[in-house]
Amino acid sequence: MAHLQLTPLAGGGGRGGADEMEEVALLGPDSYDEEAAAAAGPEEEEGMRRVQVRVTGMTCSACTAAVEAAVSARRGVGGVAVSLLQSRARVVFDPALAKEEDIIEAIEDAGFEAELLPDSTVSQPKLQNTLSGQFRIGGMTCAACVNSVEGILKKLPGVKRAVVALATSLGEVEYDPSVISKDEIVQAIEDAGFEAALLQSSEQDKVLLGLMGLHTEVDVDILHDILKKMEGLRQFNVNLVLSEAEIVFDPEVVGLRSIVDTIEMESSGRLKAHVQNPYIRAASNDAQEASKMLHLLCSSLFLSHTDSPLVPLQQIPVFFIRMVCPRIHFTRSLLLMHLGPFYIGDLLKWILVSIVQFGVGKRFYVAAYRALRHGSTNMDVLVVLGTTASYIYSVCALLYGAFTGFHPPIYFETSAMIITFVLFGKYLEVLAKGRTSDAIKKLVELVPATALLLLKDKEGKYAAEKEIDASLIQPGDVLKVLPGSKVPADGTVVWGTSHVDESMVTGESAPISKEVSSIVIGGTMNLHGILHIQATKVGSGTVLSQIISLVETAQMSKAPIQKFADYVAGIFVPIVVTLSLVTFIAWFLCGSLGAYPNSWVDETSNCFVFSLMFSISVVVIACPCALGLATPTAVMVATGVGANHGVLVKGGDALERAQNVKYVIFDKTGTLTQGKATVTSTKVFSGIDLGDFLTLVASAEASSEHPLAKAILDYAFHFHFFGKLPSSKDDIKKRKQQILSQWLLEVAEFSALPGKGVQCLINGKKIVVGNRTLITENGINIPEEAESFLVDLELNAKTGVLVAYDCELIGSIGMTDPLKREAVVVVEGLKKMGIYPVMVTGDNWRTAQAVAKEVGIEDVRAEVMPAGKADVVRSLQKDGSVIAMVGDGINDSPALAAADVGMAIGAGTDIAIEAADYVLVRNNLEDVITAIDLSRKTFSRIRWNYFFAMAYNIIAIPVAAGALFPFTGLQMPPWLAGACMAFSSVSVDFVDR
């Protein structure tokens, strides 16, 4: 490549610059990546990389703060977001300054376990506007051939730049993959008489493969040999222990299915590869963590027992050795027998508790040490302080009694029971955390495990079918979907008719009819007929995958109210330790000075032990976990519940703002109305024939994308060709395209004027189609007859479109867009919630007021241009009110971005979410109320969670410190304090109850 001579394409550069418009798509990869980067701190810039890391061992907000601080301190890290409930960190970093290993090391140094996670089944890079592909071109013999190939490439749509080198027979093409594919480029070169093949492109994907049959180093060598020979692979890493291989490959050169098939074929079936689903893997990790915690709990319970010969066939726990056995005569005598200077019972307790303290409880010591080493504190520090104090005192008391003959009381059971109860609380906490992500698990389970791939014979006909892993579906595959099975990927129906239940994805309860050319969404249920679909989006590009990604991103973000919990968590442990010391000193000094009677102290105890037990109880009973879990659990459950009801929330901050909404601004067209305009009447004011009139208007509107333009075009088409079309809908579409190209008049100098209409030249004469403003601006007089016709339309909530040709008004068209059936109910519901509805539209005042009156809205803003809607939002924000804007998310983007809460409403894949905070997947206004109500209930629950978490600590700590002892004589032993602490961490009440 160092000697490659490249010839620049003449006039290169192609299209580009400010004239290009970015296409906005539902949950597009750009949207998701920007949100993910925002969640992790600053926006992810070019050259920055984003990774997800599973973090094990976090227990409270102090832990997340410690992880964030440790990772942020590393050079090259641009941002980090840590989720306590998901046990996950999302980090944005500069790969030139930092490596993945540096991030893992930083987290482990902070006292936690870390594991790098793949982003998705096939983790795709941020969507690029262009790709650079290198092609091998055969058959070129001279400079004329080079010029010929370059000329061909220049003419291809979507090609931005091309250079061809004769000496090396290589060509480099920069192209837009959304416009032209690499196969089409290859085909174009071959059609010109040359040979062509793609060698590599600038795109790359990463996948994690699980491997069956990978047992020895010999198997690893075989796999290495296979992967080295495979074209399109950038790099790979094989893990023999986990039987996994991480592969980075060029999807333009080799497909994922080809990689899997090649591994099996080249190894003669010895090795079988399958794609590791990261969500299933995460669920497996959660199950392993719960299993590990259960194992520790069982070990603690088991090791707190001893097979005592004193009571045949019965295990006696340390707790009962201390509390129960002394009350049984024959066991008491045996436990008091001497073994050297020690009692048998004391030795038994010491041995068992030592194993529990330093074996089972090792995880607490490790975590506490790492936290303290980095200047932070967490719940593990409190557990270590409490149990170690009890253990050391008991050992000292045991040794003192053995060598002096005076036996002070020992409290080994306190240490053992505290650790056991804390582990029990941890186990319940892990189970509770797992339940909060049920919504994502349900969405993941919608995708079928396998799919039926249709195979072609030599003649190009579908002659066979093959069952494949659904993760191996590639764009362009034709799949067979049987009745009662799920659609395996997003695609288009190419054969068959049926009804599909999309409720699991969109929340729309009614089955949707599907026929040829209909769009289907992966994960939805085919109900009746057999369908053949062509896959268009797979892996992380599907609607379902992007919904999951959006929900995950929202759950990673922190609501502003979480700052309170983070602050308290940061100072909680030092305050508790201080209170514990104050408790010990106060009780000890009072006892030494005789401030309380000796009868308060047990006859077998003394003032020091009496004070120490209160101090340990204070340390053990305090719990920052409930406070730290209060917000993230509620936000996680709320986003999951919202997703199940078709309401997607982009983050905790948006969820928090929605609870205080005072005004909801509705766009009229497509939001309050159905967005399906129809022509209701036409009137000609000159001698022109109605058919000719409609042909003129349709020709002018054919280049416009506005819904009213499409309605006029359809009306004119059916006026001229009704009864002359085939019966099949598919044939109608094909025939319609042919007719339109022949029937419509040629248009020149077309221009669309937002909020006004369109104008162009037909037959050399200017035609203007639009509202009063546009007609008046062109100096055209509106006759009294036309004005009367317009006013009558507007008073009936219809829109009048005026048409002028050659500076003369020739006619008018009346149109209506029916209200959505739920619009009136939603507006009334918002009023009952204390929210003021506002309607903003670019339509005229009479039509706007008629529609507003019909729906029940008093505050109307009419004749507002798209850019002016943002000004309406700002005007209402002046008094500090929280404003929600509900629109289609495309024309209303400025207003959605300006509003405190932007809600993009639409149907299925037509939603654009770039500027919105909420995405309402169903085209249903009732979800506006659902979104606001969800926010209010969520934060009401969060406040209650905070109240109970704070109330627990405010009440429990004084009780543990002995505040009630002088009045009631009741003392809370440390083991009971540990039990209270364990249950408090799982007492957080979730929003979905």
PDB file of C-alpha atoms in Angstrom, residues 365-558:
ATOM      1  CA  TYR A 365     -12.667  -7.252  54.799  1.00  0.00           C
ATOM      2  CA  VAL A 366     -11.437  -7.074  51.200  1.00  0.00           C
ATOM      3  CA  ALA A 367     -14.116  -4.585  50.170  1.00  0.00           C
ATOM      4  CA  ALA A 368     -13.627  -2.447  53.292  1.00  0.00           C
ATOM      5  CA  TYR A 369      -9.855  -2.378  52.821  1.00  0.00           C
ATOM      6  CA  ARG A 370     -10.085  -1.298  49.205  1.00  0.00           C
ATOM      7  CA  ALA A 371     -12.661   1.363  50.025  1.00  0.00           C
ATOM      8  CA  LEU A 372     -10.578   2.819  52.852  1.00  0.00           C
ATOM      9  CA  ARG A 373      -7.438   2.690  50.720  1.00  0.00           C
ATOM     10  CA  HIS A 374      -9.115   5.067  48.271  1.00  0.00           C
ATOM     11  CA  GLY A 375     -10.494   7.336  50.964  1.00  0.00           C
ATOM     12  CA  SER A 376     -14.121   6.211  50.738  1.00  0.00           C
ATOM     13  CA  THR A 377     -16.420   4.349  53.104  1.00  0.00           C
ATOM     14  CA  ASN A 378     -19.336   2.005  52.604  1.00  0.00           C
ATOM     15  CA  MET A 379     -21.516  -0.502  54.405  1.00  0.00           C
ATOM     16  CA  ASP A 380     -18.725  -3.096  54.384  1.00  0.00           C
ATOM     17  CA  VAL A 381     -16.707  -0.796  56.644  1.00  0.00           C
ATOM     18  CA  LEU A 382     -19.547  -0.766  59.186  1.00  0.00           C
ATOM     19  CA  VAL A 383     -19.901  -4.569  59.072  1.00  0.00           C
ATOM     20  CA  VAL A 384     -16.147  -5.057  59.553  1.00  0.00           C
ATOM     21  CA  LEU A 385     -16.017  -2.587  62.431  1.00  0.00           C
ATOM     22  CA  GLY A 386     -18.947  -4.162  64.253  1.00  0.00           C
ATOM     23  CA  THR A 387     -17.996  -7.820  63.814  1.00  0.00           C
ATOM     24  CA  THR A 388     -14.272  -7.272  64.392  1.00  0.00           C
ATOM     25  CA  ALA A 389     -14.921  -5.352  67.623  1.00  0.00           C
ATOM     26  CA  SER A 390     -17.128  -8.162  68.900  1.00  0.00           C
ATOM     27  CA  TYR A 391     -14.672 -10.863  67.781  1.00  0.00           C
ATOM     28  CA  ILE A 392     -11.537  -9.197  69.217  1.00  0.00           C
ATOM     29  CA  TYR A 393     -13.226  -8.461  72.526  1.00  0.00           C
ATOM     30  CA  SER A 394     -14.434 -12.062  72.784  1.00  0.00           C
ATOM     31  CA  VAL A 395     -10.957 -13.469  72.013  1.00  0.00           C
ATOM     32  CA  CYS A 396      -9.341 -11.166  74.569  1.00  0.00           C
ATOM     33  CA  ALA A 397     -11.968 -12.067  77.167  1.00  0.00           C
ATOM     34  CA  LEU A 398     -11.473 -15.784  76.463  1.00  0.00           C
ATOM     35  CA  LEU A 399      -7.684 -15.566  76.838  1.00  0.00           C
ATOM     36  CA  TYR A 400      -7.975 -13.374  79.896  1.00  0.00           C
ATOM     37  CA  GLY A 401     -10.312 -15.868  81.551  1.00  0.00           C
ATOM     38  CA  ALA A 402      -8.089 -18.807  80.613  1.00  0.00           C
ATOM     39  CA  PHE A 403      -4.978 -17.359  82.275  1.00  0.00           C
ATOM     40  CA  THR A 404      -6.488 -15.451  85.232  1.00  0.00           C
ATOM     41  CA  GLY A 405      -9.379 -17.642  86.224  1.00  0.00           C
ATOM     42  CA  PHE A 406     -11.792 -14.730  86.019  1.00  0.00           C
ATOM     43  CA  HIS A 407     -14.080 -15.351  83.067  1.00  0.00           C
ATOM     44  CA  PRO A 408     -15.721 -12.213  81.642  1.00  0.00           C
ATOM     45  CA  PRO A 409     -18.634 -12.754  79.232  1.00  0.00           C
ATOM     46  CA  ILE A 410     -17.799 -13.507  75.592  1.00  0.00           C
ATOM     47  CA  TYR A 411     -19.952 -12.660  72.590  1.00  0.00           C
ATOM     48  CA  PHE A 412     -18.759 -14.837  69.717  1.00  0.00           C
ATOM     49  CA  GLU A 413     -22.348 -15.408  68.636  1.00  0.00           C
ATOM     50  CA  THR A 414     -22.677 -11.654  67.950  1.00  0.00           C
ATOM     51  CA  SER A 415     -20.039 -11.745  65.224  1.00  0.00           C
ATOM     52  CA  ALA A 416     -21.402 -14.941  63.634  1.00  0.00           C
ATOM     53  CA  MET A 417     -25.026 -13.817  63.667  1.00  0.00           C
ATOM     54  CA  ILE A 418     -24.230 -10.341  62.292  1.00  0.00           C
ATOM     55  CA  ILE A 419     -22.382 -11.814  59.295  1.00  0.00           C
ATOM     56  CA  THR A 420     -25.144 -14.358  58.714  1.00  0.00           C
ATOM     57  CA  PHE A 421     -27.895 -11.762  58.821  1.00  0.00           C
ATOM     58  CA  VAL A 422     -25.964  -9.360  56.575  1.00  0.00           C
ATOM     59  CA  LEU A 423     -25.433 -12.136  54.021  1.00  0.00           C
ATOM     60  CA  PHE A 424     -29.116 -12.968  54.209  1.00  0.00           C
ATOM     61  CA  GLY A 425     -29.926  -9.324  53.511  1.00  0.00           C
ATOM     62  CA  LYS A 426     -27.456  -9.284  50.616  1.00  0.00           C
ATOM     63  CA  TYR A 427     -29.076 -12.363  49.133  1.00  0.00           C
ATOM     64  CA  LEU A 428     -32.546 -10.805  49.323  1.00  0.00           C
ATOM     65  CA  GLU A 429     -31.113  -7.608  47.846  1.00  0.00           C
ATOM     66  CA  VAL A 430     -29.664  -9.471  44.843  1.00  0.00           C
ATOM     67  CA  LEU A 431     -33.032 -11.128  44.219  1.00  0.00           C
ATOM     68  CA  ALA A 432     -34.811  -7.767  44.495  1.00  0.00           C
ATOM     69  CA  LYS A 433     -32.368  -6.132  42.062  1.00  0.00           C
ATOM     70  CA  GLY A 434     -32.979  -8.934  39.574  1.00  0.00           C
ATOM     71  CA  ARG A 435     -36.725  -8.322  39.661  1.00  0.00           C
ATOM     72  CA  THR A 436     -36.314  -4.638  38.814  1.00  0.00           C
ATOM     73  CA  SER A 437     -34.978  -5.521  35.343  1.00  0.00           C
ATOM     74  CA  ASP A 438     -37.880  -7.845  34.503  1.00  0.00           C
ATOM     75  CA  ALA A 439     -39.103  -5.424  31.821  1.00  0.00           C
ATOM     76  CA  ILE A 440     -35.880  -5.704  29.829  1.00  0.00           C
ATOM     77  CA  LYS A 441     -35.838  -9.468  30.291  1.00  0.00           C
ATOM     78  CA  LYS A 442     -39.376  -9.676  28.892  1.00  0.00           C
ATOM     79  CA  LEU A 443     -38.403  -7.577  25.878  1.00  0.00           C
ATOM     80  CA  VAL A 444     -35.331  -9.733  25.251  1.00  0.00           C
ATOM     81  CA  GLU A 445     -37.431 -12.899  25.457  1.00  0.00           C
ATOM     82  CA  LEU A 446     -39.663 -11.602  22.635  1.00  0.00           C
ATOM     83  CA  VAL A 447     -36.994 -12.402  20.066  1.00  0.00           C
ATOM     84  CA  PRO A 448     -37.279 -16.033  18.883  1.00  0.00           C
ATOM     85  CA  ALA A 449     -34.224 -18.242  19.267  1.00  0.00           C
ATOM     86  CA  THR A 450     -34.366 -19.566  15.708  1.00  0.00           C
ATOM     87  CA  ALA A 451     -35.657 -18.567  12.272  1.00  0.00           C
ATOM     88  CA  LEU A 452     -36.585 -20.408   9.062  1.00  0.00           C
ATOM     89  CA  LEU A 453     -34.300 -19.261   6.239  1.00  0.00           C
ATOM     90  CA  LEU A 454     -35.579 -19.840   2.686  1.00  0.00           C
ATOM     91  CA  LEU A 455     -32.904 -21.170   0.314  1.00  0.00           C
ATOM     92  CA  LYS A 456     -32.862 -20.670  -3.447  1.00  0.00           C
ATOM     93  CA  ASP A 457     -32.077 -23.307  -6.065  1.00  0.00           C
ATOM     94  CA  LYS A 458     -29.987 -22.758  -9.178  1.00  0.00           C
ATOM     95  CA  GLU A 459     -32.923 -21.145 -10.961  1.00  0.00           C
ATOM     96  CA  GLY A 460     -33.386 -18.583  -8.199  1.00  0.00           C
ATOM     97  CA  LYS A 461     -36.560 -20.122  -6.789  1.00  0.00           C
ATOM     98  CA  TYR A 462     -37.095 -20.827  -3.110  1.00  0.00           C
ATOM     99  CA  ALA A 463     -36.802 -24.588  -2.953  1.00  0.00           C
ATOM    100  CA  ALA A 464     -35.805 -25.378   0.637  1.00  0.00           C
ATOM    101  CA  GLU A 465     -35.754 -23.981   4.140  1.00  0.00           C
ATOM    102  CA  LYS A 466     -33.172 -24.165   6.906  1.00  0.00           C
ATOM    103  CA  GLU A 467     -33.526 -23.472  10.618  1.00  0.00           C
ATOM    104  CA  ILE A 468     -30.825 -21.065  11.773  1.00  0.00           C
ATOM    105  CA  ASP A 469     -29.962 -19.167  14.925  1.00  0.00           C
ATOM    106  CA  ALA A 470     -31.936 -15.887  14.865  1.00  0.00           C
ATOM    107  CA  SER A 471     -28.763 -13.953  15.689  1.00  0.00           C
ATOM    108  CA  LEU A 472     -27.265 -15.121  12.366  1.00  0.00           C
ATOM    109  CA  ILE A 473     -29.925 -13.446  10.208  1.00  0.00           C
ATOM    110  CA  GLN A 474     -28.395 -11.061   7.676  1.00  0.00           C
ATOM    111  CA  PRO A 475     -30.017  -8.139   5.825  1.00  0.00           C
ATOM    112  CA  GLY A 476     -31.600  -9.411   2.629  1.00  0.00           C
ATOM    113  CA  ASP A 477     -32.411 -12.875   3.985  1.00  0.00           C
ATOM    114  CA  VAL A 478     -35.901 -14.116   3.132  1.00  0.00           C
ATOM    115  CA  LEU A 479     -37.481 -15.786   6.157  1.00  0.00           C
ATOM    116  CA  LYS A 480     -40.574 -17.906   6.573  1.00  0.00           C
ATOM    117  CA  VAL A 481     -42.846 -16.991   9.489  1.00  0.00           C
ATOM    118  CA  LEU A 482     -45.385 -19.638  10.447  1.00  0.00           C
ATOM    119  CA  PRO A 483     -48.757 -18.916  12.113  1.00  0.00           C
ATOM    120  CA  GLY A 484     -48.332 -18.665  15.882  1.00  0.00           C
ATOM    121  CA  SER A 485     -44.586 -17.946  15.669  1.00  0.00           C
ATOM    122  CA  LYS A 486     -42.709 -14.708  16.230  1.00  0.00           C
ATOM    123  CA  VAL A 487     -41.217 -12.492  13.552  1.00  0.00           C
ATOM    124  CA  PRO A 488     -37.432 -12.959  13.914  1.00  0.00           C
ATOM    125  CA  ALA A 489     -36.271  -9.586  12.534  1.00  0.00           C
ATOM    126  CA  ASP A 490     -37.466  -6.258  11.183  1.00  0.00           C
ATOM    127  CA  GLY A 491     -38.372  -6.575   7.536  1.00  0.00           C
ATOM    128  CA  THR A 492     -40.821  -6.267   4.686  1.00  0.00           C
ATOM    129  CA  VAL A 493     -43.439  -8.812   3.626  1.00  0.00           C
ATOM    130  CA  VAL A 494     -42.623 -10.235   0.182  1.00  0.00           C
ATOM    131  CA  TRP A 495     -45.311 -12.940   0.085  1.00  0.00           C
ATOM    132  CA  GLY A 496     -48.487 -13.846   1.973  1.00  0.00           C
ATOM    133  CA  THR A 497     -51.104 -12.104   4.088  1.00  0.00           C
ATOM    134  CA  SER A 498     -51.791 -12.327   7.799  1.00  0.00           C
ATOM    135  CA  HIS A 499     -52.505 -10.367  10.972  1.00  0.00           C
ATOM    136  CA  VAL A 500     -49.690  -9.588  13.404  1.00  0.00           C
ATOM    137  CA  ASP A 501     -50.017  -8.848  17.115  1.00  0.00           C
ATOM    138  CA  GLU A 502     -47.636  -5.947  17.816  1.00  0.00           C
ATOM    139  CA  SER A 503     -48.860  -5.257  21.350  1.00  0.00           C
ATOM    140  CA  MET A 504     -45.706  -6.643  22.948  1.00  0.00           C
ATOM    141  CA  VAL A 505     -43.601  -3.971  21.222  1.00  0.00           C
ATOM    142  CA  THR A 506     -45.895  -1.005  20.503  1.00  0.00           C
ATOM    143  CA  GLY A 507     -48.631  -1.615  23.065  1.00  0.00           C
ATOM    144  CA  GLU A 508     -51.250  -1.510  20.279  1.00  0.00           C
ATOM    145  CA  SER A 509     -53.828  -4.131  21.274  1.00  0.00           C
ATOM    146  CA  ALA A 510     -55.587  -4.640  17.906  1.00  0.00           C
ATOM    147  CA  PRO A 511     -53.897  -7.060  15.462  1.00  0.00           C
ATOM    148  CA  ILE A 512     -52.442  -5.289  12.409  1.00  0.00           C
ATOM    149  CA  SER A 513     -53.159  -6.547   8.898  1.00  0.00           C
ATOM    150  CA  LYS A 514     -50.043  -7.420   6.896  1.00  0.00           C
ATOM    151  CA  GLU A 515     -49.702  -7.976   3.169  1.00  0.00           C
ATOM    152  CA  VAL A 516     -47.025  -7.627   0.496  1.00  0.00           C
ATOM    153  CA  SER A 517     -44.857  -4.518   1.112  1.00  0.00           C
ATOM    154  CA  SER A 518     -46.073  -4.199   4.728  1.00  0.00           C
ATOM    155  CA  ILE A 519     -43.421  -3.536   7.366  1.00  0.00           C
ATOM    156  CA  VAL A 520     -43.080  -6.023  10.234  1.00  0.00           C
ATOM    157  CA  ILE A 521     -41.255  -5.597  13.539  1.00  0.00           C
ATOM    158  CA  GLY A 522     -39.055  -8.301  15.029  1.00  0.00           C
ATOM    159  CA  GLY A 523     -40.471  -9.921  18.168  1.00  0.00           C
ATOM    160  CA  THR A 524     -44.118  -9.500  17.179  1.00  0.00           C
ATOM    161  CA  MET A 525     -46.496 -12.475  16.861  1.00  0.00           C
ATOM    162  CA  ASN A 526     -47.803 -13.747  13.514  1.00  0.00           C
ATOM    163  CA  LEU A 527     -51.381 -14.867  14.138  1.00  0.00           C
ATOM    164  CA  HIS A 528     -52.950 -16.539  11.096  1.00  0.00           C
ATOM    165  CA  GLY A 529     -51.354 -16.875   7.657  1.00  0.00           C
ATOM    166  CA  ILE A 530     -47.839 -17.800   6.523  1.00  0.00           C
ATOM    167  CA  LEU A 531     -45.579 -14.846   5.707  1.00  0.00           C
ATOM    168  CA  HIS A 532     -42.337 -14.586   3.769  1.00  0.00           C
ATOM    169  CA  ILE A 533     -40.399 -11.536   4.928  1.00  0.00           C
ATOM    170  CA  GLN A 534     -37.168 -10.008   3.732  1.00  0.00           C
ATOM    171  CA  ALA A 535     -34.979  -8.915   6.646  1.00  0.00           C
ATOM    172  CA  THR A 536     -34.021  -5.242   6.517  1.00  0.00           C
ATOM    173  CA  LYS A 537     -32.647  -4.669  10.016  1.00  0.00           C
ATOM    174  CA  VAL A 538     -30.977  -7.221  12.269  1.00  0.00           C
ATOM    175  CA  GLY A 539     -29.041  -7.306  15.531  1.00  0.00           C
ATOM    176  CA  SER A 540     -28.790  -3.961  17.281  1.00  0.00           C
ATOM    177  CA  GLY A 541     -30.477  -2.211  14.351  1.00  0.00           C
ATOM    178  CA  THR A 542     -33.953  -3.616  15.004  1.00  0.00           C
ATOM    179  CA  VAL A 543     -36.694  -1.572  16.642  1.00  0.00           C
ATOM    180  CA  LEU A 544     -36.845  -3.974  19.593  1.00  0.00           C
ATOM    181  CA  SER A 545     -33.073  -3.828  20.191  1.00  0.00           C
ATOM    182  CA  GLN A 546     -33.142  -0.046  20.086  1.00  0.00           C
ATOM    183  CA  ILE A 547     -36.055   0.080  22.527  1.00  0.00           C
ATOM    184  CA  ILE A 548     -34.053  -2.152  24.882  1.00  0.00           C
ATOM    185  CA  SER A 549     -31.003   0.075  24.442  1.00  0.00           C
ATOM    186  CA  LEU A 550     -33.059   3.185  25.163  1.00  0.00           C
ATOM    187  CA  VAL A 551     -34.514   1.637  28.329  1.00  0.00           C
ATOM    188  CA  GLU A 552     -31.028   0.565  29.457  1.00  0.00           C
ATOM    189  CA  THR A 553     -29.663   4.045  28.850  1.00  0.00           C
ATOM    190  CA  ALA A 554     -32.516   5.571  30.867  1.00  0.00           C
ATOM    191  CA  GLN A 555     -31.844   3.172  33.725  1.00  0.00           C
ATOM    192  CA  MET A 556     -28.161   4.085  33.696  1.00  0.00           C
ATOM    193  CA  SER A 557     -28.919   7.784  34.107  1.00  0.00           C
ATOM    194  CA  LYS A 558     -29.397   9.438  37.481  1.00  0.00           C
TER     195      LYS A 558
END
